[in-house]
Short mmCIF file of C-alpha atoms and ligand atoms in Angstrom, two decimals:
data_model
loop_
_atom_site.label_atom_id
_atom_site.label_comp_id
_atom_site.label_asym_id
_atom_site.label_seq_id
_atom_site.Cartn_x
_atom_site.Cartn_y
_atom_site.Cartn_z
CA MET A 14 -57.27 146.35 178.95
CA SER A 15 -55.46 143.98 176.60
CA LYS A 16 -55.04 140.38 177.66
CA THR A 17 -51.39 140.68 178.58
CA GLU A 18 -51.58 144.03 180.27
CA THR A 19 -51.45 143.92 184.06
CA LYS A 20 -53.61 146.15 186.22
CA LYS A 21 -50.40 147.83 187.32
CA LYS A 22 -50.33 149.70 184.02
CA SER A 23 -53.79 151.04 184.62
CA GLY A 24 -52.61 152.39 187.95
CA SER A 25 -54.21 149.86 190.25
CA GLY A 26 -51.53 147.39 191.19
CA PHE A 27 -48.50 146.87 193.41
CA GLY A 28 -45.87 149.59 193.13
CA SER A 29 -42.86 147.35 193.76
CA LYS A 30 -41.67 143.76 193.87
CA LEU A 31 -41.14 144.03 197.62
CA GLY A 32 -44.72 145.26 197.97
CA PHE A 33 -46.03 142.24 196.06
CA VAL A 34 -43.90 139.76 198.00
CA LEU A 35 -44.84 141.23 201.39
CA ALA A 36 -48.55 141.39 200.53
CA ALA A 37 -48.57 137.82 199.21
CA ALA A 38 -46.53 136.65 202.21
CA GLY A 39 -49.05 138.49 204.40
CA SER A 40 -51.78 136.52 202.72
CA ALA A 41 -49.98 133.23 203.19
CA VAL A 42 -48.89 133.81 206.78
CA GLY A 43 -52.04 133.65 208.85
CA LEU A 44 -53.94 131.62 211.37
CA GLY A 45 -52.87 128.62 209.35
CA ASN A 46 -49.22 129.12 210.28
CA ILE A 47 -49.57 130.05 213.90
CA TRP A 48 -52.60 128.11 215.04
CA ARG A 49 -52.99 125.17 212.65
CA PHE A 50 -49.41 124.23 211.72
CA PRO A 51 -48.06 123.68 215.27
CA TYR A 52 -50.95 121.46 216.34
CA LEU A 53 -50.78 119.41 213.16
CA ALA A 54 -47.01 119.01 213.55
CA ALA A 55 -47.55 117.91 217.15
CA LYS A 56 -50.24 115.44 216.10
CA TYR A 57 -48.42 113.92 213.13
CA GLY A 58 -45.05 112.90 214.49
CA GLY A 59 -43.24 116.26 214.90
CA GLY A 60 -40.18 116.28 212.67
CA ILE A 61 -41.68 113.85 210.16
CA PHE A 62 -44.55 116.21 209.47
CA LEU A 63 -42.13 119.12 209.22
CA LEU A 64 -39.94 117.34 206.72
CA ILE A 65 -42.85 116.21 204.55
CA TYR A 66 -44.38 119.69 204.67
CA LEU A 67 -41.12 121.34 203.57
CA ILE A 68 -40.63 118.92 200.67
CA LEU A 69 -44.24 119.46 199.54
CA ALA A 70 -43.94 123.25 199.87
CA VAL A 71 -40.91 123.58 197.60
CA THR A 72 -42.29 121.20 194.96
CA PHE A 73 -46.06 120.96 194.99
CA GLY A 74 -46.81 124.30 196.70
CA PHE A 75 -44.33 126.14 194.51
CA SER A 76 -45.79 124.72 191.29
CA LEU A 77 -49.35 125.66 192.13
CA MET A 78 -48.41 129.06 193.44
CA ILE A 79 -46.37 130.07 190.40
CA THR A 80 -49.11 128.76 188.09
CA GLU A 81 -51.82 130.80 189.78
CA THR A 82 -49.68 133.94 189.96
CA ALA A 83 -48.69 133.63 186.30
CA LEU A 84 -52.33 133.11 185.36
CA GLY A 85 -53.25 136.36 187.09
CA ARG A 86 -50.36 138.38 185.72
CA ARG A 87 -50.74 137.11 182.19
CA THR A 88 -54.47 137.79 181.95
CA GLY A 89 -54.55 140.82 184.26
CA LYS A 90 -57.97 139.65 185.44
CA SER A 91 -59.77 138.52 188.56
CA VAL A 92 -60.09 134.77 189.06
CA ILE A 93 -63.27 134.32 186.96
CA GLY A 94 -61.96 136.40 184.06
CA ALA A 95 -58.54 134.75 184.24
CA TYR A 96 -59.82 131.18 183.92
CA THR A 97 -62.26 132.20 181.17
CA ASP A 98 -59.44 133.88 179.24
CA VAL A 99 -57.27 130.78 179.45
CA HIS A 100 -60.06 128.56 178.17
CA PRO A 101 -63.72 129.59 177.82
CA LYS A 102 -64.82 126.05 178.70
CA PHE A 103 -63.21 126.49 182.12
CA LYS A 104 -65.32 129.48 183.11
CA LEU A 105 -67.10 127.35 185.69
CA LEU A 106 -63.76 126.64 187.35
CA GLY A 107 -63.31 130.40 187.77
CA TRP A 108 -66.71 130.66 189.43
CA LEU A 109 -65.98 127.73 191.71
CA ALA A 110 -62.67 129.32 192.77
CA ALA A 111 -64.48 132.63 193.27
CA ILE A 112 -67.00 131.15 195.71
CA ILE A 113 -64.24 129.87 198.02
CA PRO A 114 -63.11 133.25 199.43
CA VAL A 115 -66.78 134.20 199.78
CA ILE A 116 -67.18 131.20 202.09
CA ILE A 117 -63.87 131.56 203.94
CA THR A 118 -63.63 135.33 204.55
CA PRO A 119 -66.65 135.56 206.89
CA TYR A 120 -65.64 132.76 209.24
CA TYR A 121 -61.98 133.80 209.08
CA CYS A 122 -63.06 137.23 210.37
CA VAL A 123 -65.09 135.57 213.13
CA ILE A 124 -61.95 133.75 214.31
CA GLY A 125 -60.02 137.03 213.87
CA GLY A 126 -62.56 138.49 216.31
CA TRP A 127 -61.80 135.73 218.85
CA VAL A 128 -58.11 136.64 218.58
CA LEU A 129 -58.97 140.30 219.24
CA LYS A 130 -60.91 139.25 222.34
CA TYR A 131 -57.85 137.43 223.71
CA LEU A 132 -55.57 140.31 222.73
CA THR A 133 -57.67 142.84 224.63
CA THR A 134 -58.01 140.49 227.60
CA PHE A 135 -54.23 140.06 227.90
CA ALA A 136 -53.48 143.71 227.12
CA ALA A 137 -55.85 144.79 229.91
CA GLY A 138 -53.89 142.62 232.33
CA ASN A 139 -56.67 140.05 232.67
CA GLY A 140 -54.84 137.08 231.14
CA ALA A 141 -55.61 135.08 234.31
CA GLU A 142 -59.28 135.07 233.34
CA ALA A 143 -58.49 133.29 230.08
CA ALA A 144 -56.59 130.54 231.90
CA GLY A 145 -58.35 127.48 233.26
CA ASP A 146 -60.21 124.53 231.86
CA GLY A 147 -61.60 126.28 228.78
CA ALA A 148 -64.66 127.80 230.45
CA PHE A 149 -63.54 131.29 229.36
CA PHE A 150 -63.46 130.25 225.71
CA THR A 151 -66.71 128.30 225.68
CA SER A 152 -68.56 130.97 227.59
CA PHE A 153 -67.20 133.67 225.24
CA ILE A 154 -68.15 131.95 221.97
CA GLY A 155 -71.44 130.88 223.54
CA GLN A 156 -72.52 134.52 223.80
CA THR A 157 -74.02 136.47 220.92
CA VAL A 158 -73.15 140.12 221.51
CA SER A 159 -69.47 139.99 222.46
CA PRO A 160 -68.27 137.70 219.59
CA THR A 161 -70.36 139.78 217.19
CA VAL A 162 -68.72 143.02 218.33
CA PHE A 163 -65.19 141.61 217.98
CA PHE A 164 -66.09 140.09 214.60
CA LEU A 165 -67.38 143.47 213.40
CA ILE A 166 -64.22 145.28 214.53
CA PHE A 167 -62.03 142.77 212.72
CA LEU A 168 -64.18 142.93 209.59
CA ALA A 169 -64.15 146.75 209.63
CA LEU A 170 -60.33 146.82 209.87
CA THR A 171 -60.08 144.42 206.94
CA ILE A 172 -62.50 146.30 204.71
CA LEU A 173 -60.96 149.66 205.55
CA VAL A 174 -57.58 148.56 204.21
CA VAL A 175 -59.19 147.07 201.09
CA MET A 176 -61.09 150.31 200.46
CA LEU A 177 -57.79 152.21 200.38
CA GLY A 178 -56.75 150.22 197.32
CA VAL A 179 -53.93 147.90 196.33
CA GLU A 180 -50.95 150.23 196.56
CA LYS A 181 -52.14 152.69 199.20
CA GLY A 182 -53.96 150.13 201.32
CA ILE A 183 -52.76 146.53 200.95
CA GLU A 184 -49.17 147.22 199.93
CA ALA A 185 -48.66 150.06 202.40
CA ILE A 186 -50.04 148.11 205.36
CA SER A 187 -48.10 144.94 204.43
CA LYS A 188 -44.85 146.92 204.36
CA ILE A 189 -45.48 148.00 207.94
CA LEU A 190 -47.10 144.90 209.43
CA MET A 191 -44.91 142.16 207.95
CA PRO A 192 -41.63 143.43 209.48
CA VAL A 193 -43.43 143.85 212.84
CA LEU A 194 -44.72 140.30 212.51
CA ILE A 195 -41.24 138.91 211.85
CA VAL A 196 -39.70 140.77 214.80
CA LEU A 197 -42.50 139.61 217.13
CA THR A 198 -42.20 135.98 215.99
CA ILE A 199 -38.44 135.88 216.47
CA GLY A 200 -38.66 137.77 219.78
CA ILE A 201 -41.27 135.44 221.31
CA ALA A 202 -39.48 132.35 219.97
CA VAL A 203 -36.22 133.43 221.60
CA PHE A 204 -38.09 133.97 224.87
CA THR A 205 -39.82 130.59 224.94
CA LEU A 206 -36.70 128.76 223.81
CA THR A 207 -34.79 130.06 226.81
CA LEU A 208 -37.34 128.74 229.30
CA ASP A 209 -36.08 125.94 231.55
CA GLY A 210 -36.92 122.58 229.99
CA ALA A 211 -37.67 123.99 226.53
CA ALA A 212 -34.98 121.81 224.91
CA GLU A 213 -37.08 118.67 225.36
CA GLY A 214 -39.94 120.34 223.50
CA VAL A 215 -37.63 121.41 220.69
CA LYS A 216 -36.42 117.83 220.34
CA TYR A 217 -39.97 116.54 220.20
CA TYR A 218 -40.86 119.14 217.60
CA LEU A 219 -37.83 118.90 215.32
CA LEU A 220 -36.65 115.31 215.51
CA PRO A 221 -38.64 112.77 213.51
CA ASN A 222 -40.24 110.20 215.77
CA PHE A 223 -40.61 106.88 213.95
CA GLN A 224 -41.73 104.95 217.00
CA ASN A 225 -45.04 103.23 216.32
CA PHE A 226 -45.17 105.02 212.99
CA THR A 227 -47.06 102.76 210.58
CA LEU A 228 -47.62 103.06 206.84
CA ILE A 229 -51.14 104.32 207.51
CA ASP A 230 -49.71 107.02 209.81
CA PHE A 231 -47.32 107.98 207.03
CA LEU A 232 -50.15 108.35 204.49
CA LYS A 233 -52.25 110.30 206.95
CA THR A 234 -49.30 112.61 207.61
CA ILE A 235 -48.86 113.25 203.89
CA ALA A 236 -52.56 113.98 203.46
CA ALA A 237 -52.56 116.33 206.46
CA ALA A 238 -49.45 118.13 205.20
CA MET A 239 -50.98 118.55 201.74
CA GLY A 240 -54.18 119.95 203.18
CA GLN A 241 -52.19 122.34 205.31
CA LEU A 242 -50.24 123.47 202.25
CA PHE A 243 -53.37 124.82 200.53
CA TYR A 244 -54.55 126.48 203.64
CA SER A 245 -51.24 128.01 204.46
CA MET A 246 -50.07 129.12 201.03
CA SER A 247 -53.48 130.56 200.12
CA LEU A 248 -53.78 128.28 197.10
CA ALA A 249 -56.77 127.28 194.97
CA MET A 250 -59.03 130.12 196.04
CA GLY A 251 -58.16 132.85 193.57
CA ILE A 252 -55.99 134.90 195.91
CA MET A 253 -52.72 134.38 194.04
CA VAL A 254 -54.48 134.90 190.69
CA THR A 255 -55.79 138.24 192.00
CA TYR A 256 -52.45 139.35 193.48
CA GLY A 257 -50.69 138.15 190.32
CA SER A 258 -52.91 140.42 188.24
CA TYR A 259 -51.61 143.37 190.28
CA MET A 260 -47.96 142.41 189.84
CA ARG A 261 -45.60 144.38 187.62
CA LYS A 262 -44.42 142.68 184.43
CA GLU A 263 -40.78 143.50 185.14
CA ASP A 264 -40.66 141.76 188.54
CA ASN A 265 -39.13 138.30 188.70
CA LEU A 266 -41.97 135.83 189.20
CA GLU A 267 -39.99 132.73 190.13
CA GLN A 268 -37.85 134.53 192.68
CA SER A 269 -40.91 136.23 194.20
CA VAL A 270 -42.76 132.93 194.63
CA ARG A 271 -39.67 131.35 196.25
CA GLN A 272 -39.50 134.28 198.67
CA ILE A 273 -43.19 133.98 199.61
CA GLU A 274 -42.66 130.25 200.20
CA LEU A 275 -39.70 131.00 202.47
CA PHE A 276 -41.77 133.43 204.52
CA ASP A 277 -44.62 130.99 204.87
CA CYS A 278 -42.49 128.03 205.93
CA GLY A 279 -40.21 130.17 208.13
CA ILE A 280 -43.05 131.68 210.16
CA ALA A 281 -44.84 128.31 210.48
CA ILE A 282 -41.69 126.62 211.80
CA LEU A 283 -40.98 129.50 214.19
CA ALA A 284 -44.58 129.45 215.44
CA GLY A 285 -44.06 125.78 216.29
CA LEU A 286 -40.85 126.73 218.10
CA ILE A 287 -42.87 129.14 220.21
CA ILE A 288 -45.79 126.90 220.96
CA VAL A 289 -44.43 123.35 221.27
CA PRO A 290 -41.61 124.05 223.78
CA ALA A 291 -43.83 126.45 225.77
CA VAL A 292 -46.58 123.84 226.13
CA PHE A 293 -43.93 121.22 226.95
CA VAL A 294 -42.54 123.31 229.80
CA PHE A 295 -46.01 124.11 231.09
CA SER A 296 -47.16 120.49 231.06
CA GLY A 297 -43.92 119.17 232.54
CA GLY A 298 -43.13 117.25 229.35
CA ASP A 299 -46.57 115.68 228.98
CA GLN A 300 -47.03 115.19 225.23
CA SER A 301 -50.78 114.80 225.48
CA ALA A 302 -51.05 118.54 226.25
CA LEU A 303 -49.98 119.08 222.65
CA GLN A 304 -52.77 116.96 221.28
CA ALA A 305 -55.37 119.60 222.12
CA GLY A 306 -55.95 120.28 218.41
CA PRO A 307 -57.69 123.51 217.51
CA SER A 308 -58.18 124.48 221.15
CA LEU A 309 -54.40 124.65 221.63
CA MET A 310 -54.37 128.38 220.94
CA PHE A 311 -57.48 129.44 222.80
CA ILE A 312 -57.34 127.13 225.82
CA THR A 313 -53.90 125.59 226.31
CA LEU A 314 -51.78 128.63 225.47
CA PRO A 315 -53.52 131.10 227.80
CA ASN A 316 -52.72 128.64 230.60
CA VAL A 317 -49.11 128.51 229.46
CA PHE A 318 -48.85 132.31 229.48
CA HIS A 319 -50.57 132.50 232.83
CA SER A 320 -48.07 130.13 234.37
CA MET A 321 -44.91 131.82 233.09
CA LYS A 322 -43.07 134.86 234.42
CA GLY A 323 -43.88 137.85 232.22
CA GLY A 324 -46.73 135.83 230.69
CA GLN A 325 -49.01 138.84 230.54
CA ILE A 326 -46.61 140.63 228.19
CA VAL A 327 -45.71 137.53 226.19
CA GLY A 328 -49.40 136.67 225.87
CA THR A 329 -50.22 140.17 224.65
CA ALA A 330 -47.33 140.09 222.16
CA PHE A 331 -48.42 136.64 220.97
CA PHE A 332 -52.01 137.66 220.33
CA ILE A 333 -50.85 140.85 218.56
CA LEU A 334 -48.78 138.59 216.33
CA VAL A 335 -51.70 136.28 215.59
CA GLY A 336 -54.02 139.25 215.03
CA LEU A 337 -51.67 140.87 212.52
CA ALA A 338 -51.13 137.61 210.67
CA ALA A 339 -54.89 137.04 210.48
CA LEU A 340 -55.54 140.60 209.32
CA THR A 341 -53.15 140.51 206.36
CA SER A 342 -54.73 137.19 205.33
CA SER A 343 -58.32 138.38 205.63
CA ILE A 344 -57.36 141.43 203.57
CA SER A 345 -56.23 139.14 200.73
CA LEU A 346 -59.36 137.00 200.98
CA SER A 347 -61.60 140.10 200.83
CA GLU A 348 -59.59 141.68 198.02
CA THR A 349 -60.23 138.57 195.93
CA VAL A 350 -63.98 139.04 196.35
CA VAL A 351 -63.72 142.79 195.71
CA SER A 352 -61.72 142.25 192.50
CA ILE A 353 -64.43 139.92 191.20
CA LEU A 354 -67.24 142.36 192.01
CA MET A 355 -65.31 145.23 190.38
CA GLU A 356 -64.67 143.26 187.22
CA LYS A 357 -67.93 141.35 186.82
CA PHE A 358 -70.33 144.10 187.84
CA ARG A 359 -68.19 147.07 186.79
CA LEU A 360 -68.32 148.48 190.30
CA LYS A 361 -65.96 151.00 191.82
CA ARG A 362 -63.74 149.84 194.69
CA ILE A 363 -65.69 151.40 197.58
CA PRO A 364 -69.13 149.96 196.66
CA ALA A 365 -67.51 146.60 195.89
CA ALA A 366 -65.83 146.63 199.31
CA LEU A 367 -69.09 147.57 201.03
CA ILE A 368 -70.97 144.74 199.30
CA THR A 369 -68.19 142.35 200.34
CA ALA A 370 -68.60 143.60 203.92
CA GLY A 371 -72.35 142.97 203.69
CA ILE A 372 -71.87 139.38 202.48
CA CYS A 373 -69.32 138.75 205.22
CA LEU A 374 -71.66 140.15 207.81
CA LEU A 375 -74.51 137.85 206.80
CA LEU A 376 -72.44 134.67 206.51
CA GLY A 377 -70.22 135.54 209.47
CA MET A 378 -73.27 135.93 211.71
CA LEU A 379 -74.20 132.34 210.89
CA SER A 380 -70.83 131.25 212.28
CA VAL A 381 -71.24 133.42 215.38
CA LEU A 382 -74.78 132.23 216.05
CA GLY A 383 -73.80 128.64 215.34
CA TYR A 384 -72.02 128.58 218.72
CA SER A 385 -74.68 130.51 220.60
CA ALA A 386 -78.37 131.05 219.80
CA TRP A 387 -78.44 128.49 217.01
CA ASP A 388 -76.11 125.90 218.47
CA ASN A 389 -78.70 123.20 217.84
CA VAL A 390 -78.58 123.82 214.06
CA THR A 391 -76.09 121.68 212.17
CA ILE A 392 -75.34 120.94 208.53
CA MET A 393 -74.01 117.45 207.81
CA GLY A 394 -73.55 117.15 211.56
CA LYS A 395 -71.32 120.22 211.70
CA GLN A 396 -71.76 123.68 213.14
CA PHE A 397 -71.81 126.48 210.57
CA LEU A 398 -68.16 127.49 211.01
CA ASP A 399 -66.91 123.90 210.78
CA PHE A 400 -69.14 123.27 207.80
CA PHE A 401 -67.81 126.33 205.91
CA ASP A 402 -64.26 125.24 206.73
CA PHE A 403 -64.91 121.67 205.63
CA ILE A 404 -66.56 122.34 202.25
CA SER A 405 -64.03 125.00 201.28
CA ASN A 406 -60.82 123.30 202.45
CA ASN A 407 -61.63 119.62 202.02
CA ILE A 408 -63.86 119.66 198.97
CA MET A 409 -63.78 122.82 196.87
CA MET A 410 -60.10 123.74 197.08
CA PRO A 411 -58.79 120.30 196.07
CA ILE A 412 -61.28 120.28 193.14
CA VAL A 413 -60.12 123.73 191.97
CA ALA A 414 -56.48 122.68 192.31
CA LEU A 415 -57.08 119.40 190.46
CA VAL A 416 -58.88 121.03 187.53
CA THR A 417 -56.29 123.84 187.39
CA CYS A 418 -53.53 121.23 187.08
CA LEU A 419 -55.45 119.48 184.30
CA LEU A 420 -56.14 122.78 182.53
CA ILE A 421 -52.56 124.04 182.58
CA GLY A 422 -50.75 120.69 182.59
CA TRP A 423 -52.75 118.96 179.85
CA VAL A 424 -55.11 121.33 178.02
CA LYS A 425 -53.30 124.64 177.75
CA GLY A 426 -49.75 123.41 178.32
CA THR A 427 -47.21 124.47 180.92
CA ARG A 428 -45.60 126.72 178.29
CA PHE A 429 -48.34 129.17 179.23
CA VAL A 430 -46.73 129.62 182.65
CA ARG A 431 -43.18 129.51 181.28
CA GLU A 432 -43.84 132.34 178.83
CA GLU A 433 -45.11 134.52 181.64
CA VAL A 434 -42.16 133.70 183.90
CA MET A 435 -39.76 134.51 181.05
CA GLU A 436 -41.28 137.99 180.70
CA SER A 437 -39.13 139.00 183.64
CA ALA A 438 -36.25 136.49 183.63
CA ASN A 439 -33.77 134.83 181.27
CA LYS A 440 -34.39 131.45 182.77
CA PHE A 441 -37.15 129.50 184.53
CA LYS A 442 -34.99 127.35 186.78
CA SER A 443 -37.74 125.11 188.13
CA TYR A 444 -39.63 124.66 184.86
CA VAL A 445 -39.12 120.90 184.59
CA LEU A 446 -40.11 120.46 188.22
CA MET A 447 -43.29 122.49 187.69
CA HIS A 448 -44.10 120.62 184.49
CA ILE A 449 -43.85 117.20 186.15
CA MET A 450 -45.71 118.40 189.22
CA LEU A 451 -48.64 119.89 187.29
CA ARG A 452 -49.02 117.03 184.86
CA TYR A 453 -48.50 114.02 187.07
CA VAL A 454 -47.81 114.46 190.76
CA CYS A 455 -50.29 117.19 191.74
CA PRO A 456 -53.35 115.57 190.14
CA VAL A 457 -52.64 112.30 191.97
CA CYS A 458 -52.12 114.19 195.23
CA MET A 459 -55.39 116.04 194.74
CA VAL A 460 -57.33 112.83 194.31
CA ILE A 461 -55.73 111.50 197.52
CA ILE A 462 -56.75 114.65 199.42
CA LEU A 463 -60.28 114.44 198.10
CA LEU A 464 -60.62 110.83 199.14
CA THR A 465 -58.97 110.99 202.57
CA PRO A 466 -61.90 112.42 204.56
CA PHE A 467 -63.97 109.49 203.31
CA VAL A 468 -61.55 106.74 204.24
CA THR A 469 -59.94 107.96 207.48
CA ASP A 470 -60.75 110.10 210.49
CA ILE A 471 -58.12 112.70 209.55
N1 PFF B 29 -53.10 131.44 204.23
C1 PFF B 29 -53.76 132.06 205.33
C2 PFF B 29 -53.59 131.25 206.59
O1 PFF B 29 -52.78 130.34 206.59
O2 PFF B 29 -54.21 131.52 207.58
C3 PFF B 29 -55.15 132.48 205.01
C4 PFF B 29 -56.13 131.42 204.68
C5 PFF B 29 -56.64 131.33 203.47
C6 PFF B 29 -56.56 130.51 205.58
C7 PFF B 29 -57.56 130.35 203.16
C8 PFF B 29 -57.47 129.55 205.29
C9 PFF B 29 -57.95 129.44 204.08
F1 PFF B 29 -58.80 128.49 203.76
#
């Protein structure tokens, strides 16, 4: 395949622009939007976090996303091949980016399995069991067999779609699941917003609260919003390079990236509108209930559903929504690994997918066992799952993003991205913005992200 030929021409890419946008939006919209975004927004001053996140998404997130997608489409390669094509000296960067989905996919599927457990519990009418002080959750993840079974089911679903290929698997499933996901999100949001007392929660969530908000809080909020941006927009881990390599040359790149961004922000904000007011009503306006952090979804929310009329149905619908969002994201993470195996080892799709499943199984079991049989084993004081999350999100992704900015902004030149965008448009409206972002703003932001875990308790 020539350097500028996309995989689409060889018959293994997305069949339409809509297919690309929905698949990439499916990748972006995941646990990050529904589970992580609302609790971060609640922790970092509600509306202030929201505002900062939106500004960063349309500037910083956009610039990185269009760069990665253009890199993929222009080279038509997986993440290792793409970086090597741009500059042979940056081959290592490609490898570093390639390791990230290998680390994330397994534990993401383990959490996907937890979601399936809650979904089946609510669907079977046993939501009451999941309510309480968190004993249900800790006893579930403390077992070995049950979390393994749910993890395997989730992994099998993911790999099955990937085996079917880009157009017949990923694109086809995204075209069905993404509209369902949007309808479910809007439906549940309308329901929770009409609960008595929900308005107070909406105010807390949407209006910036500057009370006791110091400069340090402001910096912490920016760092948290930037971290969330990577996580949520699936940046700096080769996914957008891979999906870009499957994109058709004639489809408008800038418009597509703007649409993906809209999806990602829209679903994150709506997820907050479901969760924050619901928790507010349940706790009688007690803000501390929102500070539950990661356990918000698995401990606080089941209580909320249990206490509301029709909670069994809303709970089921909610966990279907989370499950679908997680599935389309794990598909993109696995596809990135599969594309590397296919290209580097000249494998066919099915063996590459099976090897990916094998790697996920091995690493995923570490995360499962880390909460049960091996709960006394820690790395850098963290359990396996937390450790995988920490090194990928806090260390490796910012490094990949930083070096990518330096490569495109300073070594190769942003013209590289512009030329690719202009393949399918007369104008690149946000070119100057992207240029400034890649050369100056993003590298500084990356250094801040890299340093934050060492200077604060973020
Ligand atoms: N963007 C997806 C999400 O927000 O859940 C998928 C994802 C990719 C999550 C990479 C986390 C991550 F590190």
